[in-house]
Amino acid sequence: MMPERQFTVIGSAESGKTTYFAALYYLLKNADSQYAFRLNLKHEILDRTYLNEISQKWAELEEIDHTVTGFWGKLELPLTDKDDNNPFVVFIPDLAGEFFNKTLESRTWEKAFADQLSQSYGILLFINVLDYRHVVALSGKPQRDPKKVQARNESQIVLWEPDIQKLPSDVVYTDLIQQVYYQNQSQRYYLSIILSAWDVIVNAPSKREQAFYNHPEQYFRERFPMLSQFLESHSTTFHMKVFGVSAYGCDPTRAEQRQQLEDVEPFERVKVVGPDGPSHDITLPLLHLLTND
Ligand SMILES: Nc1nc2c(ncn2[C@@H]2O[C@H](COP(=O)(O)OP(=O)(O)OP(=O)(O)O)[C@@H](O)[C@H]2O)c(=O)[nH]1
Ligand SMILES: [Mg+2]
């Protein structure tokens, strides 16, 4: 039997999960020797339909549809190291982001996900920088009478709602990671944090924001102070690396940016900024989980 490795993917809706896998599969399939490992073509994948469909869209710089709720995308990647030694298969399920919504309210996962998590020792955590929501200051006491609330200052009072699309990003992701921790306390995880749509940072209107481009870990510490502290104080459980990843290499909604990329080799479109600086290597977040360095 071929050795298998299970990884888990965590990320709210639109966090860049499917786009990353689309680019990863396309590039591994068409790679020469750019990466530390390659697709093992001798191994039959049961079902390539999903991977082929999303990777074709990525290659044509098309946006990929929102993953349908209830769907567990099959990502079965048979890999080997460069010399064709040590073949193994990586399983990474791609899920619709809504899957994570109800965990905030119920603080439980479906059994299939809990099982996946307990079998994994690697987690890919996706955060879309386009979708960052700041922590909101809670000023004033919550009022019972909604009319009085309106009279005081509507915008100051934020009522609690367990909605993953509205809560501050730091709160949402801290809650998700804490649940991973409390349900699997004896486990050790290699954790790659993927800050997706990283091209947005280099094109940001403020110089201060642009300066984060070569320092994704700094961005993460500044924008996710609560999660950073939690991970730091649980560093025996979570062995973390942060990557700024532009899987498209541009904003796919901007025609002029897409046009600029049309003549660029697919390998070179991708931009990944990791602890060792900028590169085009889409496999780096996966490599962190595989090599356990
Ligand atoms: N600018 C930019 N946008 C990106 C990039 N990668 C993804 N996006 C955008 O981010 C959004 C979400 O991408 P998906 O890959 O579909 O996200 P997902 O996590 O699979 O989302 P769900 O399937 O809804 O859970 C889309 O609008 C993409 O166009 C990138 O490299 N750059
Ligand atoms: Mg998706």
Coordinates of C-alpha atoms and ligand atoms in Angstrom, one line a residue:
M1 CA 0.0 0.0 0.0
M2 CA 1.2 3.5 -0.9
P3 CA 1.7 5.7 2.2
E4 CA -1.0 8.2 2.6
R5 CA -1.1 11.6 4.2
Q6 CA -4.2 13.5 5.2
F7 CA -4.3 17.2 5.4
T8 CA -7.2 19.4 6.5
V9 CA -8.3 22.7 4.9
I10 CA -9.9 25.5 7.0
G11 CA -11.2 28.8 5.5
S12 CA -14.4 30.7 5.4
A13 CA -16.3 31.3 2.1
E14 CA -14.2 33.1 -0.6
S15 CA -11.0 32.6 1.3
G16 CA -9.2 31.4 -1.8
K17 CA -9.1 27.6 -1.2
T18 CA -10.3 26.4 -4.6
T19 CA -8.2 28.8 -6.5
Y20 CA -5.1 27.7 -4.7
F21 CA -5.8 24.0 -5.4
A22 CA -6.6 24.8 -9.1
A23 CA -3.2 26.5 -9.5
L24 CA -1.4 23.8 -7.5
Y25 CA -2.8 20.9 -9.6
Y26 CA -2.3 22.6 -13.0
L27 CA 1.3 23.5 -12.1
L28 CA 2.2 20.1 -10.7
K29 CA 0.8 18.4 -13.7
N30 CA 2.8 20.6 -16.1
A31 CA 6.0 21.0 -14.1
D32 CA 9.5 20.0 -15.1
S33 CA 11.7 20.3 -12.1
Q34 CA 10.7 23.5 -10.5
Y35 CA 9.4 21.9 -7.3
A36 CA 10.7 19.7 -4.5
F37 CA 8.2 17.0 -5.5
R38 CA 6.1 16.1 -8.5
L39 CA 3.0 14.3 -9.5
N40 CA 3.4 10.6 -9.6
L41 CA 1.9 9.8 -13.0
K42 CA 2.2 6.1 -12.5
H43 CA -0.5 6.3 -9.9
E44 CA -4.1 6.3 -11.0
I45 CA -6.3 8.9 -9.5
L46 CA -9.9 7.7 -9.0
D47 CA -11.6 10.9 -10.1
R48 CA -9.8 13.8 -11.9
T49 CA -13.0 15.6 -13.0
Y50 CA -13.0 18.2 -10.3
L51 CA -9.3 18.9 -10.4
N52 CA -9.3 19.1 -14.2
E53 CA -12.3 21.5 -14.2
I54 CA -10.9 23.9 -11.7
S55 CA -7.3 23.8 -13.0
Q56 CA -8.5 24.5 -16.6
K57 CA -10.3 27.6 -15.4
W58 CA -7.3 28.8 -13.5
A59 CA -5.1 28.4 -16.6
E60 CA -7.5 30.6 -18.6
L61 CA -7.5 33.2 -15.8
E62 CA -11.2 32.7 -15.2
E63 CA -12.8 33.0 -11.8
I64 CA -13.8 29.8 -10.2
D65 CA -17.3 29.2 -9.0
H66 CA -18.1 29.3 -5.3
T67 CA -17.9 25.7 -4.0
V68 CA -21.4 24.3 -3.5
T69 CA -22.5 23.7 0.1
G70 CA -22.3 20.1 1.2
F71 CA -19.6 19.2 -1.4
W72 CA -16.4 17.5 -0.5
G73 CA -14.1 18.1 -3.4
K74 CA -11.8 15.2 -4.0
L75 CA -8.2 16.3 -4.0
E76 CA -6.1 13.3 -4.3
L77 CA -2.5 14.2 -5.2
P78 CA -0.1 11.3 -5.8
L79 CA 3.3 12.7 -5.3
T80 CA 6.9 11.5 -5.4
D81 CA 10.1 13.3 -4.6
K82 CA 12.2 14.4 -7.6
D83 CA 14.1 11.2 -8.0
D84 CA 10.9 9.1 -8.2
N85 CA 11.6 7.6 -4.8
N86 CA 9.2 7.5 -1.9
P87 CA 5.8 7.8 -3.7
F88 CA 2.9 8.8 -1.4
V89 CA -0.6 10.2 -1.8
V90 CA -1.9 13.4 -0.3
F91 CA -5.6 13.8 0.4
I92 CA -6.9 17.3 0.9
P93 CA -10.7 17.8 0.9
D94 CA -11.9 21.1 -0.6
L95 CA -15.1 22.3 1.2
A96 CA -17.5 25.1 0.7
G97 CA -16.7 27.9 3.2
E98 CA -20.3 27.9 4.7
F99 CA -19.3 24.6 6.2
F100 CA -17.5 26.6 8.9
N101 CA -20.4 29.0 9.6
K102 CA -22.3 26.8 12.0
T103 CA -19.3 25.8 14.0
L104 CA -19.3 29.3 15.5
E105 CA -22.7 28.8 16.9
S106 CA -22.8 25.1 17.7
R107 CA -19.1 24.7 18.4
T108 CA -19.1 21.3 16.8
W109 CA -18.0 19.9 13.4
E110 CA -19.6 17.2 11.4
K111 CA -18.2 13.8 12.2
A112 CA -16.5 13.4 8.8
F113 CA -14.6 16.6 9.3
A114 CA -13.7 15.7 12.9
D115 CA -12.3 12.4 11.7
Q116 CA -10.3 14.1 8.9
L117 CA -8.8 16.5 11.5
S118 CA -7.8 13.8 13.9
Q119 CA -6.1 11.8 11.0
S120 CA -4.3 14.9 9.8
Y121 CA -1.1 16.4 11.0
G122 CA -1.1 19.2 8.5
I123 CA -3.5 22.1 8.2
L124 CA -3.9 24.7 5.4
L125 CA -5.6 27.8 6.8
F126 CA -6.9 30.2 4.2
I127 CA -7.5 33.9 4.9
N128 CA -8.4 36.2 2.0
V129 CA -6.8 39.7 2.6
L130 CA -9.6 41.2 0.3
D131 CA -12.1 40.2 2.9
Y132 CA -10.4 41.4 6.1
R133 CA -12.8 42.7 8.8
H134 CA -11.4 44.8 11.6
V135 CA -12.2 44.4 15.2
V136 CA -15.0 46.7 16.1
A137 CA -14.9 48.7 19.3
L138 CA -18.0 47.9 21.4
S139 CA -18.9 51.3 22.9
G140 CA -21.9 51.8 25.1
K141 CA -24.0 49.2 26.8
P142 CA -26.4 47.1 24.7
Q143 CA -29.9 48.5 25.1
R144 CA -33.0 46.4 25.4
D145 CA -35.3 48.9 23.6
P146 CA -34.4 49.1 19.9
K147 CA -35.8 52.6 19.5
K148 CA -33.5 53.9 22.3
V149 CA -30.6 52.2 20.6
Q150 CA -31.3 54.0 17.4
A151 CA -31.7 57.3 19.2
R152 CA -28.2 57.0 20.8
N153 CA -26.1 56.1 17.9
E154 CA -27.0 53.3 15.6
S155 CA -23.5 52.8 14.3
Q156 CA -21.8 52.4 17.7
I157 CA -23.7 49.4 18.9
V158 CA -23.0 46.1 17.3
L159 CA -25.3 43.3 18.4
W160 CA -23.8 39.8 18.7
E161 CA -24.6 37.6 15.8
P162 CA -22.7 34.3 15.2
D163 CA -22.2 35.1 11.6
I164 CA -18.8 34.2 10.1
Q165 CA -19.3 36.8 7.3
K166 CA -19.8 39.7 9.7
L167 CA -17.6 39.1 12.7
P168 CA -14.1 40.5 12.8
S169 CA -11.7 38.2 11.0
D170 CA -9.4 37.7 14.0
V171 CA -12.4 36.5 16.1
V172 CA -13.6 34.1 13.4
Y173 CA -10.2 32.5 12.8
T174 CA -9.2 32.3 16.5
D175 CA -12.5 30.5 17.2
L176 CA -11.9 28.0 14.5
I177 CA -8.3 27.3 15.6
Q178 CA -9.3 27.0 19.2
Q179 CA -11.9 24.4 18.3
V180 CA -9.2 22.4 16.5
Y181 CA -7.0 22.6 19.6
Y182 CA -9.7 21.7 22.2
Q183 CA -10.9 18.7 20.2
N184 CA -7.4 17.4 19.4
Q185 CA -5.2 18.4 22.4
S186 CA -2.7 15.6 22.1
Q187 CA -2.0 16.2 18.4
R188 CA 0.8 18.2 16.8
Y189 CA -0.1 20.1 13.7
Y190 CA 2.0 21.6 11.0
L191 CA 0.1 24.7 10.0
S192 CA 0.5 26.8 6.8
I193 CA -1.4 30.1 7.0
I194 CA -2.2 31.2 3.4
L195 CA -3.0 34.9 3.1
S196 CA -4.7 34.7 -0.3
A197 CA -5.1 37.5 -3.0
W198 CA -1.7 38.8 -1.8
D199 CA -1.4 40.8 -5.0
V200 CA -4.0 43.2 -3.5
I201 CA -1.4 44.3 -0.9
V202 CA 1.2 45.4 -3.5
N203 CA -1.5 47.4 -5.2
A204 CA -3.0 48.8 -2.0
P205 CA -3.7 52.6 -1.9
S206 CA -1.6 53.2 1.3
K207 CA 2.2 52.9 1.4
R208 CA 1.9 51.4 4.9
E209 CA -0.2 48.5 3.5
Q210 CA 2.1 48.0 0.5
A211 CA 5.1 47.7 2.9
F212 CA 3.6 44.4 4.2
Y213 CA 4.1 42.8 0.8
N214 CA 7.4 41.2 1.6
H215 CA 6.5 40.5 5.3
P216 CA 3.3 38.4 5.4
E217 CA 4.1 37.2 8.9
Q218 CA 4.2 40.8 10.1
Y219 CA 0.8 41.5 8.4
F220 CA -0.6 38.4 10.2
R221 CA 0.7 39.5 13.6
E222 CA -0.7 43.0 13.2
R223 CA -4.1 42.1 11.8
F224 CA -4.6 38.9 13.8
P225 CA -3.2 39.7 17.3
M226 CA -5.5 37.3 19.1
L227 CA -4.9 34.4 16.8
S228 CA -1.1 35.1 16.7
Q229 CA -1.0 35.1 20.5
F230 CA -3.0 31.9 20.7
L231 CA -0.7 30.1 18.3
E232 CA 2.4 31.4 20.0
S233 CA 1.3 30.2 23.4
H234 CA 0.4 26.8 21.8
S235 CA 3.5 26.5 19.7
T236 CA 4.1 22.9 20.8
T237 CA 0.8 22.0 19.1
F238 CA 0.9 24.3 16.1
H239 CA 4.1 24.6 14.1
M240 CA 3.2 27.6 12.0
K241 CA 4.5 29.3 8.8
V242 CA 2.8 32.3 7.1
F243 CA 2.7 32.7 3.3
G244 CA 1.3 35.6 1.2
V245 CA -0.1 33.8 -1.9
S246 CA -1.4 35.2 -5.1
A247 CA -2.6 32.1 -6.9
Y248 CA -3.9 34.1 -9.9
G249 CA -1.0 36.6 -9.8
C250 CA -3.5 39.4 -10.4
D251 CA -7.0 40.6 -9.6
P252 CA -9.1 38.4 -11.9
T253 CA -11.9 41.0 -12.0
R254 CA -9.6 43.6 -13.6
A255 CA -9.3 43.1 -17.4
E256 CA -6.1 45.2 -17.7
Q257 CA -4.4 43.1 -15.0
R258 CA -5.5 39.9 -16.6
Q259 CA -4.2 41.0 -20.0
Q260 CA -0.7 41.7 -18.6
L261 CA -0.6 38.1 -17.4
E262 CA -1.7 36.5 -20.6
D263 CA 1.8 36.1 -22.0
V264 CA 3.4 35.1 -18.7
E265 CA 4.2 31.4 -18.2
P266 CA 1.7 29.9 -15.7
F267 CA 4.5 29.0 -13.3
E268 CA 5.6 32.6 -13.2
R269 CA 2.1 34.1 -12.7
V270 CA 2.0 32.7 -9.1
K271 CA 3.5 34.8 -6.4
V272 CA 4.3 33.3 -3.0
V273 CA 6.0 35.3 -0.3
G274 CA 7.1 33.0 2.6
P275 CA 9.6 33.2 5.4
D276 CA 12.5 32.9 2.9
G277 CA 11.2 35.8 0.7
P278 CA 9.4 36.0 -2.6
S279 CA 9.2 33.2 -5.1
H280 CA 6.9 31.6 -7.7
D281 CA 6.7 28.3 -5.8
I282 CA 3.0 27.4 -5.2
T283 CA 4.1 24.2 -3.3
L284 CA 5.8 26.0 -0.4
P285 CA 2.8 25.9 2.0
L286 CA 2.4 22.2 1.2
L287 CA 6.1 21.6 1.6
H288 CA 6.0 23.0 5.1
L289 CA 3.4 20.3 6.0
L290 CA 5.3 17.5 4.2
T291 CA 8.9 18.1 5.3
N292 CA 8.1 19.0 8.9
D293 CA 11.1 21.3 9.1
Ligands
LIG1 N1 -6.9 39.4 -6.4 C1 -6.9 38.1 -6.3 N2 -8.1 37.5 -6.0 C2 -8.1 36.1 -5.8 C3 -7.0 35.4 -5.8 N3 -7.3 34.1 -5.6 C4 -8.6 34.1 -5.3 N4 -9.1 35.3 -5.4 C5 -10.5 35.7 -5.3 O1 -11.1 35.3 -4.1 C6 -12.4 34.8 -4.2 C7 -12.6 33.5 -3.6 O2 -11.8 32.5 -4.3 P1 -12.1 30.9 -4.2 O3 -10.9 30.2 -4.5 O4 -13.3 30.5 -4.9 O5 -12.4 30.8 -2.6 P2 -13.0 29.5 -1.8 O6 -12.3 29.6 -0.5 O7 -12.9 28.2 -2.6 O8 -14.5 29.9 -1.6 P3 -15.8 29.0 -1.3 O9 -15.8 27.9 -2.4 O10 -16.9 29.9 -1.5 O11 -15.7 28.4 0.1 C8 -12.7 34.9 -5.7 O12 -13.5 36.0 -6.0 C9 -11.4 34.9 -6.4 O13 -11.4 35.7 -7.6 C10 -5.7 36.0 -6.2 O14 -4.6 35.4 -6.3 N5 -5.8 37.4 -6.4
MG2 MG -14.2 26.8 -3.1

